[in-house]
Coordinates of C-alpha atoms in Angstrom, one line a residue:
X181 CA -92.2 83.6 -193.6
X182 CA -89.1 85.0 -195.4
X183 CA -86.0 82.9 -195.6
X184 CA -82.4 84.0 -195.6
X185 CA -79.3 82.1 -196.8
X186 CA -77.5 80.6 -199.7
X187 CA -78.4 77.1 -200.9
X188 CA -75.8 74.3 -200.6
X189 CA -75.9 70.8 -201.9
X190 CA -77.9 68.6 -199.5
X191 CA -80.6 66.1 -199.1
X192 CA -82.7 67.7 -196.4
X193 CA -86.4 68.2 -196.3
X194 CA -88.2 70.6 -198.6
X195 CA -89.1 74.1 -197.4
X196 CA -92.4 76.0 -198.0
X197 CA -91.1 77.1 -201.4
X198 CA -89.6 73.8 -202.4
X199 CA -86.2 74.9 -201.2
X200 CA -84.1 72.3 -199.4
X201 CA -83.6 72.9 -195.7
X202 CA -81.4 70.0 -194.8
X203 CA -78.5 69.9 -192.4
X204 CA -76.1 71.0 -195.1
X205 CA -78.1 74.0 -196.0
X206 CA -77.5 77.6 -194.8
X207 CA -81.2 78.5 -195.2
X208 CA -82.6 79.3 -191.7
X209 CA -85.8 80.9 -190.6
X210 CA -85.6 84.4 -189.4
X211 CA -87.7 83.6 -186.4
X212 CA -85.2 80.9 -185.5
X213 CA -82.3 83.4 -185.8
X214 CA -84.2 85.9 -183.6
X215 CA -84.9 83.1 -181.0
X216 CA -81.2 82.2 -180.8
X217 CA -80.3 85.9 -180.5
X218 CA -82.9 86.3 -177.7
X219 CA -81.5 83.2 -175.9
X220 CA -77.9 84.6 -176.1
X221 CA -79.0 88.0 -174.8
X222 CA -81.0 86.3 -172.0
X223 CA -77.9 84.2 -171.0
X224 CA -75.7 87.3 -171.1
X225 CA -78.1 89.2 -168.8
X226 CA -78.2 86.2 -166.5
X227 CA -74.4 86.1 -166.3
X228 CA -74.2 89.8 -165.7
X229 CA -76.8 89.5 -162.9
X230 CA -74.9 86.7 -161.3
X231 CA -71.6 88.6 -161.6
X232 CA -73.1 91.6 -159.8
X233 CA -74.6 89.4 -157.1
X234 CA -71.3 87.5 -156.6
X235 CA -69.3 90.7 -156.4
X236 CA -71.7 92.2 -153.8
X237 CA -71.7 89.0 -151.7
X238 CA -67.9 88.7 -151.7
X239 CA -67.6 92.4 -150.9
X240 CA -70.0 92.1 -148.0
X241 CA -68.1 89.1 -146.6
X242 CA -64.8 91.0 -146.8
X243 CA -66.3 94.0 -145.0
X244 CA -67.9 92.0 -142.2
X245 CA -64.7 89.9 -141.7
X246 CA -62.7 93.1 -141.4
X247 CA -64.9 94.6 -138.6
X248 CA -62.5 93.3 -135.9
X249 CA -59.8 95.4 -137.4
X250 CA -61.8 98.6 -136.5
X251 CA -61.4 97.6 -132.9
X252 CA -57.6 97.4 -133.3
X253 CA -57.4 100.6 -135.2
X254 CA -59.6 102.4 -132.7
X255 CA -57.6 101.3 -129.8
X256 CA -54.3 102.4 -131.4
X257 CA -55.8 105.8 -132.3
X258 CA -57.7 106.5 -129.2
X259 CA -54.9 105.6 -126.8
X260 CA -52.6 108.2 -128.4
X261 CA -54.8 110.9 -126.9
X262 CA -56.4 109.1 -124.0
X263 CA -53.0 108.4 -122.5
X264 CA -52.6 112.2 -121.9
X265 CA -55.6 112.2 -119.7
X266 CA -55.0 108.8 -118.1
X267 CA -51.6 110.1 -117.0
X268 CA -53.3 113.2 -115.5
X269 CA -56.1 111.2 -113.8
X270 CA -54.2 108.1 -112.5
X271 CA -50.8 109.8 -112.0
X272 CA -48.9 107.1 -113.9
X273 CA -45.2 107.3 -114.6
X274 CA -43.6 107.6 -118.0
X275 CA -42.5 103.9 -117.8
X276 CA -46.0 102.9 -116.9
X277 CA -47.2 104.9 -119.9
X278 CA -44.9 103.0 -122.2
X279 CA -45.9 99.7 -120.8
X280 CA -49.6 100.5 -121.0
X281 CA -49.3 101.5 -124.6
X282 CA -47.0 98.7 -125.8
X283 CA -48.3 95.8 -123.8
X284 CA -51.3 95.3 -126.0
X285 CA -49.1 94.4 -129.0
X286 CA -46.9 92.1 -126.9
X287 CA -49.9 90.2 -125.4
X288 CA -51.6 90.0 -128.8
X289 CA -49.0 87.5 -129.9
X290 CA -50.6 85.0 -127.6
X291 CA -53.9 85.6 -129.3
X292 CA -52.3 85.2 -132.7
X293 CA -50.5 82.0 -131.7
X294 CA -53.7 80.5 -130.3
X295 CA -55.7 81.9 -133.3
X296 CA -54.0 79.7 -135.8
X297 CA -54.8 76.5 -134.0
X298 CA -58.2 77.7 -132.9
X299 CA -59.2 78.6 -136.5
X300 CA -58.2 75.1 -137.6
X301 CA -60.4 73.5 -135.0
X302 CA -63.6 75.7 -134.8
X303 CA -63.3 77.4 -138.2
X304 CA -62.3 80.9 -139.4
X305 CA -65.7 82.4 -138.9
X306 CA -66.1 81.5 -135.2
X307 CA -62.6 82.5 -134.4
X308 CA -63.5 86.0 -135.6
X309 CA -66.5 85.9 -133.2
X310 CA -64.2 84.8 -130.3
X311 CA -61.9 87.7 -131.1
X312 CA -64.7 90.2 -130.8
X313 CA -66.0 88.8 -127.5
X314 CA -62.5 88.8 -125.8
X315 CA -61.7 92.3 -127.1
X316 CA -65.0 93.7 -125.9
X317 CA -64.5 92.3 -122.4
X318 CA -61.1 94.0 -122.3
X319 CA -62.6 97.3 -123.5
X320 CA -65.3 97.2 -120.8
X321 CA -62.7 96.5 -118.0
X322 CA -60.5 99.5 -119.2
X323 CA -63.5 101.8 -119.3
X324 CA -64.4 101.0 -115.7
X325 CA -60.8 100.9 -114.4
X326 CA -60.0 102.9 -111.3
X327 CA -56.3 102.1 -111.1
X328 CA -53.3 101.3 -113.3
X329 CA -53.5 97.6 -112.3
X330 CA -57.1 97.2 -113.4
X331 CA -56.4 99.1 -116.6
X332 CA -53.6 96.7 -117.4
X333 CA -56.0 93.7 -116.9
X334 CA -58.3 95.3 -119.5
X335 CA -55.3 95.9 -121.9
X336 CA -54.3 92.2 -121.5
X337 CA -57.7 91.0 -122.5
X338 CA -58.0 93.5 -125.4
X339 CA -54.6 92.4 -126.6
X340 CA -55.5 88.7 -126.8
X341 CA -58.7 89.6 -128.7
X342 CA -56.7 91.7 -131.1
X343 CA -54.2 88.9 -131.6
X344 CA -57.1 86.6 -132.7
X345 CA -58.5 89.3 -135.0
X346 CA -55.4 90.5 -136.8
X347 CA -54.4 86.9 -137.6
X348 CA -57.7 85.5 -138.8
X349 CA -59.3 88.2 -140.9
X350 CA -56.8 88.2 -143.8
X351 CA -56.7 84.4 -143.8
X352 CA -60.5 84.2 -144.1
X353 CA -60.7 86.8 -146.8
X354 CA -57.9 85.4 -148.9
X355 CA -59.5 81.9 -148.7
X356 CA -62.9 83.2 -149.8
X357 CA -61.9 85.7 -152.5
X358 CA -61.8 85.0 -156.2
X359 CA -58.2 85.3 -157.6
X360 CA -58.9 88.4 -159.7
X361 CA -59.9 90.5 -156.7
X362 CA -58.0 88.8 -153.9
X363 CA -55.4 91.5 -153.3
X364 CA -58.0 94.3 -153.0
X365 CA -60.3 92.3 -150.8
X366 CA -57.5 91.1 -148.5
X367 CA -56.5 94.7 -148.0
X368 CA -59.8 95.4 -146.3
X369 CA -58.6 94.7 -142.8
X370 CA -55.9 97.4 -143.2
X371 CA -58.6 99.8 -144.4
X372 CA -60.7 99.2 -141.4
X373 CA -57.6 99.5 -139.1
X374 CA -57.1 103.0 -140.6
X375 CA -60.8 103.8 -140.2
X376 CA -60.5 102.8 -136.6
X377 CA -57.4 104.9 -136.1
X378 CA -59.2 107.9 -137.6
X379 CA -62.2 107.3 -135.4
X380 CA -60.0 107.1 -132.4
X381 CA -58.3 110.4 -133.2
X382 CA -61.7 112.1 -133.8
X383 CA -63.0 110.6 -130.4
X384 CA -59.9 112.1 -128.7
X385 CA -60.6 115.5 -130.2
X386 CA -64.4 115.4 -129.5
X387 CA -64.2 114.3 -125.8
X388 CA -61.0 116.1 -124.8
X389 CA -63.0 119.0 -123.4
X390 CA -64.6 116.9 -120.7
X391 CA -63.1 116.5 -117.2
X392 CA -59.9 114.3 -117.2
X393 CA -61.5 111.6 -114.9
X394 CA -64.4 111.1 -117.4
X395 CA -63.1 111.8 -121.0
X396 CA -60.6 109.0 -121.3
X397 CA -63.2 106.5 -120.1
X398 CA -65.7 107.6 -122.7
X399 CA -63.0 107.5 -125.4
X400 CA -62.2 103.9 -124.5
X401 CA -65.8 102.9 -124.0
X402 CA -66.9 104.0 -127.5
X403 CA -64.8 101.1 -128.8
X404 CA -67.4 98.6 -127.6
X405 CA -70.0 99.7 -130.1
X406 CA -68.6 97.8 -133.2
X407 CA -69.5 94.5 -131.4
X408 CA -73.1 94.9 -132.4
X409 CA -72.2 94.9 -136.1
X410 CA -69.8 91.9 -135.6
X411 CA -72.7 89.9 -134.1
X412 CA -74.8 90.7 -137.1
X413 CA -72.0 89.8 -139.5
X414 CA -72.0 86.2 -138.2
X415 CA -75.4 85.7 -139.7
X416 CA -74.2 86.8 -143.2
X417 CA -70.8 85.4 -143.8
X418 CA -70.2 81.8 -144.7
X419 CA -67.3 79.6 -143.5
X420 CA -64.1 79.5 -145.5
X421 CA -64.4 76.9 -148.3
X422 CA -60.8 75.8 -147.8
X423 CA -61.5 75.1 -144.1
X424 CA -64.6 73.2 -145.1
X425 CA -62.5 71.0 -147.5
X426 CA -60.0 70.3 -144.7
X427 CA -63.0 69.1 -142.6
X428 CA -64.1 66.8 -145.5
X429 CA -67.2 68.9 -146.0
X430 CA -66.7 69.2 -149.8
X431 CA -70.4 69.8 -150.7
X432 CA -70.6 72.8 -148.3
X433 CA -67.4 74.1 -149.8
X434 CA -68.8 73.9 -153.3
X435 CA -71.8 75.9 -152.3
X436 CA -69.7 78.6 -150.8
X437 CA -67.5 78.7 -154.0
X438 CA -70.6 79.0 -156.1
X439 CA -71.6 82.1 -154.2
X440 CA -68.1 83.7 -154.4
X441 CA -67.1 82.9 -158.0
X442 CA -68.8 84.0 -161.1
X443 CA -67.8 81.1 -163.4
X444 CA -69.0 77.5 -162.5
X445 CA -66.0 76.1 -164.4
X446 CA -63.7 78.1 -162.2
X447 CA -65.5 76.7 -159.2
X448 CA -64.7 73.2 -160.3
X449 CA -61.1 74.1 -160.9
X450 CA -60.7 75.8 -157.6
X451 CA -62.4 73.0 -155.7
X452 CA -60.1 70.5 -157.3
X453 CA -57.0 72.6 -156.5
X454 CA -58.1 73.0 -152.9
X455 CA -58.7 69.3 -152.5
X456 CA -55.3 68.5 -154.0
X457 CA -53.6 71.1 -151.7
X458 CA -55.5 69.8 -148.6
X459 CA -54.3 66.3 -149.3
X460 CA -56.2 63.1 -148.7
X461 CA -58.6 63.7 -145.7
X462 CA -58.7 60.0 -145.1
X463 CA -54.9 59.6 -144.7
X464 CA -53.5 58.3 -141.5
X465 CA -52.9 61.5 -139.5
X466 CA -50.3 59.8 -137.4
X467 CA -48.1 59.5 -140.5
X468 CA -48.3 63.3 -141.2
X469 CA -45.7 65.6 -139.7
X470 CA -47.3 67.9 -137.1
X471 CA -47.9 71.4 -138.4
X472 CA -45.7 73.1 -135.8
X473 CA -43.0 70.5 -136.2
X474 CA -43.0 71.2 -139.9
X475 CA -42.8 74.9 -139.3
X476 CA -39.8 74.5 -137.0
X477 CA -38.0 72.2 -139.4
X478 CA -39.2 73.5 -142.8
X479 CA -38.5 72.2 -146.3
X480 CA -36.5 74.6 -148.6
X481 CA -39.7 75.9 -150.2
X482 CA -41.4 76.4 -146.8
X483 CA -38.3 78.1 -145.5
X484 CA -38.5 80.6 -148.4
X485 CA -42.2 81.3 -147.5
X486 CA -41.3 81.8 -143.9
X487 CA -38.5 84.3 -144.7
X488 CA -40.8 86.3 -146.9
X489 CA -43.9 86.2 -144.7
X490 CA -42.1 86.7 -141.3
X491 CA -39.7 89.2 -142.7
X492 CA -42.3 91.5 -144.3
X493 CA -44.4 91.4 -141.1
X494 CA -41.4 92.5 -139.0
X495 CA -40.4 95.2 -141.4
X496 CA -43.9 96.6 -141.4
X497 CA -43.5 97.4 -137.7
X498 CA -39.8 98.1 -137.1
X499 CA -40.0 101.0 -139.5
X500 CA -41.8 102.8 -136.6
X501 CA -45.4 103.1 -137.8
X502 CA -46.9 102.3 -134.4
X503 CA -44.5 104.8 -132.7
X504 CA -45.7 107.4 -135.2
X505 CA -49.4 106.7 -134.6
X506 CA -49.3 106.1 -130.8
X507 CA -47.0 109.0 -130.0
X508 CA -48.0 111.5 -132.7
X509 CA -49.0 114.1 -130.0
X510 CA -45.5 113.7 -128.4
X511 CA -43.9 114.1 -131.8
X512 CA -45.9 117.2 -132.6
X513 CA -45.2 118.6 -129.1
X514 CA -41.4 118.1 -129.8
X515 CA -41.9 119.9 -133.2
X516 CA -43.4 122.9 -131.5
X517 CA -47.2 122.4 -131.6
X518 CA -48.8 123.8 -128.3
X519 CA -52.0 123.0 -126.5
X520 CA -53.8 119.6 -126.2
X521 CA -56.5 120.7 -128.7
X522 CA -54.0 121.6 -131.3
X523 CA -52.0 118.4 -130.7
X524 CA -55.1 116.3 -131.1
X525 CA -56.3 118.2 -134.2
X526 CA -52.9 117.6 -135.8
X527 CA -53.3 113.8 -135.1
X528 CA -56.7 113.9 -136.9
X529 CA -54.7 115.1 -140.0
X530 CA -52.5 112.0 -139.6
X531 CA -55.6 109.7 -139.4
X532 CA -57.1 111.3 -142.5
X533 CA -53.9 110.8 -144.5
X534 CA -53.6 107.2 -143.3
X535 CA -57.2 106.4 -144.2
X536 CA -57.4 108.2 -147.6
X537 CA -54.2 106.7 -149.0
X538 CA -55.2 103.1 -148.3
X539 CA -57.8 103.6 -151.1
X540 CA -54.9 104.0 -153.5
X541 CA -53.6 100.5 -152.5
X542 CA -57.1 99.0 -152.9
X543 CA -57.5 100.3 -156.4
X544 CA -53.9 99.4 -157.5
X545 CA -52.9 96.2 -155.8
X546 CA -54.6 93.8 -158.3
X547 CA -53.6 96.1 -161.3
X548 CA -50.0 97.1 -160.5
X549 CA -49.1 94.2 -158.3
X550 CA -47.7 93.7 -154.8
X551 CA -44.0 94.6 -155.5
X552 CA -44.5 98.0 -157.2
X553 CA -46.6 99.2 -154.3
X554 CA -44.0 97.9 -151.8
X555 CA -41.3 99.8 -153.6
X556 CA -43.3 103.1 -153.6
X557 CA -44.2 102.6 -150.0
X558 CA -40.8 101.7 -148.5
X559 CA -38.9 104.3 -150.5
X560 CA -41.4 107.0 -149.7
X561 CA -41.3 106.1 -146.0
X562 CA -37.5 106.2 -145.9
X563 CA -37.6 109.8 -147.3
X564 CA -40.4 111.0 -145.0
X565 CA -38.7 109.6 -141.9
X566 CA -35.4 111.1 -142.8
X567 CA -37.1 114.5 -143.4
X568 CA -38.8 114.3 -140.0
X569 CA -35.4 113.7 -138.4
X570 CA -34.0 116.7 -140.2
X571 CA -37.0 118.9 -139.2
X572 CA -36.7 117.9 -135.5
X573 CA -32.9 118.2 -135.3
X574 CA -32.2 121.3 -137.4
X575 CA -35.2 123.5 -138.0
X576 CA -36.3 124.1 -134.4
X577 CA -39.8 124.9 -133.4
X578 CA -40.7 127.6 -135.8
X579 CA -43.5 127.6 -138.4
X580 CA -41.3 125.9 -141.1
X581 CA -40.2 123.2 -138.6
X582 CA -43.8 122.6 -137.5
X583 CA -45.1 122.4 -141.1
X584 CA -42.4 120.1 -142.3
X585 CA -42.8 117.8 -139.2
X586 CA -46.6 117.5 -139.7
X587 CA -46.1 117.0 -143.5
X588 CA -43.4 114.3 -142.9
X589 CA -45.6 112.4 -140.4
X590 CA -48.6 112.6 -142.7
X591 CA -46.4 111.5 -145.6
X592 CA -45.0 108.6 -143.7
X593 CA -48.4 107.2 -142.8
X594 CA -49.7 107.8 -146.3
X595 CA -46.8 105.9 -147.9
X596 CA -47.3 103.1 -145.3
X597 CA -51.0 102.8 -146.3
X598 CA -50.1 102.8 -150.0
X599 CA -48.0 99.7 -149.7
X600 CA -46.4 97.8 -146.8
X601 CA -49.5 98.3 -144.6
X602 CA -52.0 96.3 -146.6
X603 CA -49.6 94.3 -148.8
X604 CA -47.9 92.8 -145.8
X605 CA -51.2 91.0 -144.7
X606 CA -52.1 90.1 -148.3
X607 CA -48.7 88.4 -148.9
X608 CA -48.7 86.6 -145.6
X609 CA -52.2 85.2 -146.2
X610 CA -51.4 84.2 -149.8
X611 CA -48.0 82.4 -149.8
X612 CA -48.5 79.5 -147.3
X613 CA -49.9 76.0 -148.2
X614 CA -53.4 75.4 -147.2
X615 CA -52.6 72.9 -144.5
X616 CA -50.1 75.3 -142.9
X617 CA -51.8 78.6 -143.8
X618 CA -53.6 79.5 -140.5
X619 CA -50.7 78.6 -138.2
X620 CA -48.0 80.0 -140.4
X621 CA -49.9 83.2 -140.8
X622 CA -50.3 83.2 -137.0
X623 CA -46.5 83.0 -136.8
X624 CA -46.2 86.0 -139.0
X625 CA -48.7 87.9 -137.0
X626 CA -46.7 87.1 -133.9
X627 CA -43.6 88.7 -135.4
X628 CA -45.7 91.7 -136.3
X629 CA -47.1 92.1 -132.8
X630 CA -43.8 91.6 -131.0
X631 CA -42.1 94.2 -133.2
X632 CA -45.0 96.6 -132.7
X633 CA -44.9 96.1 -128.9
X634 CA -41.1 96.6 -128.7
X635 CA -41.2 99.8 -130.7
X636 CA -44.2 101.2 -128.8
X637 CA -42.8 100.2 -125.4
X638 CA -39.3 101.6 -126.1
X639 CA -40.0 104.8 -128.1
X640 CA -40.0 107.2 -125.2
X641 CA -36.9 105.7 -123.5
X642 CA -35.0 105.6 -126.8
X643 CA -36.0 109.1 -127.6
X644 CA -34.7 110.3 -124.2
X645 CA -31.4 108.5 -124.9
X646 CA -30.7 109.5 -128.5
X647 CA -33.4 112.3 -129.0
X648 CA -36.6 112.1 -131.0
X649 CA -34.8 113.1 -134.2
X650 CA -32.2 110.4 -133.7
X651 CA -34.9 107.8 -133.3
X652 CA -36.5 108.8 -136.6
X653 CA -33.1 108.7 -138.3
X654 CA -32.8 105.2 -137.1
X655 CA -36.3 104.3 -138.4
X656 CA -35.3 105.8 -141.8
X657 CA -32.3 103.5 -142.0
X658 CA -34.4 100.5 -141.1
X659 CA -36.9 101.5 -143.8
X660 CA -34.1 101.7 -146.4
X661 CA -33.2 98.1 -145.4
X662 CA -36.8 97.1 -146.1
X663 CA -36.4 98.3 -149.7
X664 CA -33.6 95.8 -150.2
X665 CA -35.6 93.1 -148.5
X666 CA -38.5 93.6 -150.9
X667 CA -36.1 93.5 -153.9
X668 CA -34.4 90.3 -152.7
X669 CA -37.1 88.2 -151.1
X670 CA -40.6 89.2 -152.2
X671 CA -41.9 87.6 -155.4
X672 CA -44.9 89.0 -157.4
X673 CA -48.1 87.0 -156.6
X674 CA -50.6 89.1 -158.6
X675 CA -53.0 87.1 -160.7
X676 CA -52.0 83.7 -159.4
X677 CA -54.2 81.3 -157.5
X678 CA -53.2 80.3 -153.9
X679 CA -52.2 76.9 -155.2
X680 CA -50.0 78.4 -158.0
X681 CA -48.3 80.6 -155.5
X682 CA -47.4 77.6 -153.4
X683 CA -45.6 76.1 -156.5
X684 CA -43.9 79.5 -157.1
X685 CA -41.9 79.1 -154.0
X686 CA -40.5 75.8 -155.1
X687 CA -38.5 77.7 -157.6
X688 CA -35.6 79.5 -155.9
X689 CA -35.1 81.9 -158.8
X690 CA -38.8 82.8 -158.7
X691 CA -38.7 83.4 -155.0
X692 CA -35.8 85.8 -155.0
X693 CA -37.6 88.7 -156.5
X694 CA -38.1 87.7 -160.1
X695 CA -41.4 88.5 -161.9
X696 CA -42.4 84.9 -162.6
X697 CA -45.4 84.8 -164.9
X698 CA -48.3 82.3 -165.0
X699 CA -46.7 80.3 -167.7
X700 CA -43.7 79.6 -165.5
X701 CA -46.0 78.3 -162.8
X702 CA -47.9 76.1 -165.2
X703 CA -44.5 74.7 -166.3
X704 CA -43.8 73.8 -162.7
X705 CA -47.2 72.1 -162.5
X706 CA -46.3 70.0 -165.6
X707 CA -43.0 69.1 -164.0
X708 CA -44.8 67.9 -160.9

């Protein structure tokens, strides 16, 4: 066998040709070299295979956890068209129409409030299951409703289910995702909301030709179908590793982390961080401050988190997105679009815009960061809302006015999907400490749902008082304020672990809009 290398001084054994092969010798057999290369290649292939499997598994978990969001999106989208035929069939008043549309968001706050505590007791996974069951019961009641009162009972049930769903899905995904992909994966619920809205618009258009006493029931009834997939999802997705640690089920948490992280060393680090964040599970619980008491009298760092989380949730809604989505047929009618089919076709364009542009956020959120997307989103929405006000107030109902109105509405929902739509939920799920995360996120979801309900329930009345154009000028001004809020109160969280983000808020300078890098956070850790 040939030998390669250069002889060095040494006292090793003699080789086949009398050449020393000791430990201080660079002579090595070629078959040994090939064996080492083969082992390295095999290890590399193993790591690549594990990485692919891990990415697929985490992706599947995020998709299944987001299915409840389809229900919310479908309800929002389908109600915009179904309300036309409900009004015709049940002879409801304009005020009843506002209440019917907006009550779902108001009632969902009770689901969100209960969802935080529920998910801490029974787990994130089974809270998602509960959300689906309650929503489907509400959808079934609405489908069979013969009066406004029964329809309202269904809406109340559906609202509670939605409250559970919108609160728990982002929390679950952010707790199960690896740091490098957390932003994109936590955006999945917003994607599925958009898909649901688009499906609702398509359902309106497809079934609008049926008699008025049948079509809206079918539109609402189709929303029951996703429950089948949600049931299957429960057999696939694991429980949140952070919740398992809180329950002192550390071995189970380690197994989940091994499935969702590519590097075993990262698994050890993450598990140690989670255990540290969760605190000592054997501590005397009577000595700990109750979660809600702590939220009501927060420390300075927690106060900063609450301002950021609650504020961004409220701004997401008071810029008028739900009014645009729920009442897009009314807006297009005001702009000059005629005929129910044309109105519903125009809303499909809105749904397509909202769904397509969420993909931009998914691709960009972990590369560009949260703040750049928020800037693009809020500034773009401000311009589009202002242009819509100009179109409705000055351009009349001609072709140019109609075109600008449709373009402005589509642009508004597109910019919403690029930034504040998904980033809002990502931030709210990232920034709170583990022990407070579920219930603090629930508080943010409550702010979101209350603002959504108030906007949806008052849009027609406010539009009658100050005109539709005046309403959108108001939304534009609020959107401009959201740009300032992002600048002042939203820090960049890209690339930081959940535990590092918690430390970030202990630095007032870091909280108030500065781009604090990982080294700054590590410095804070050392100070601790």
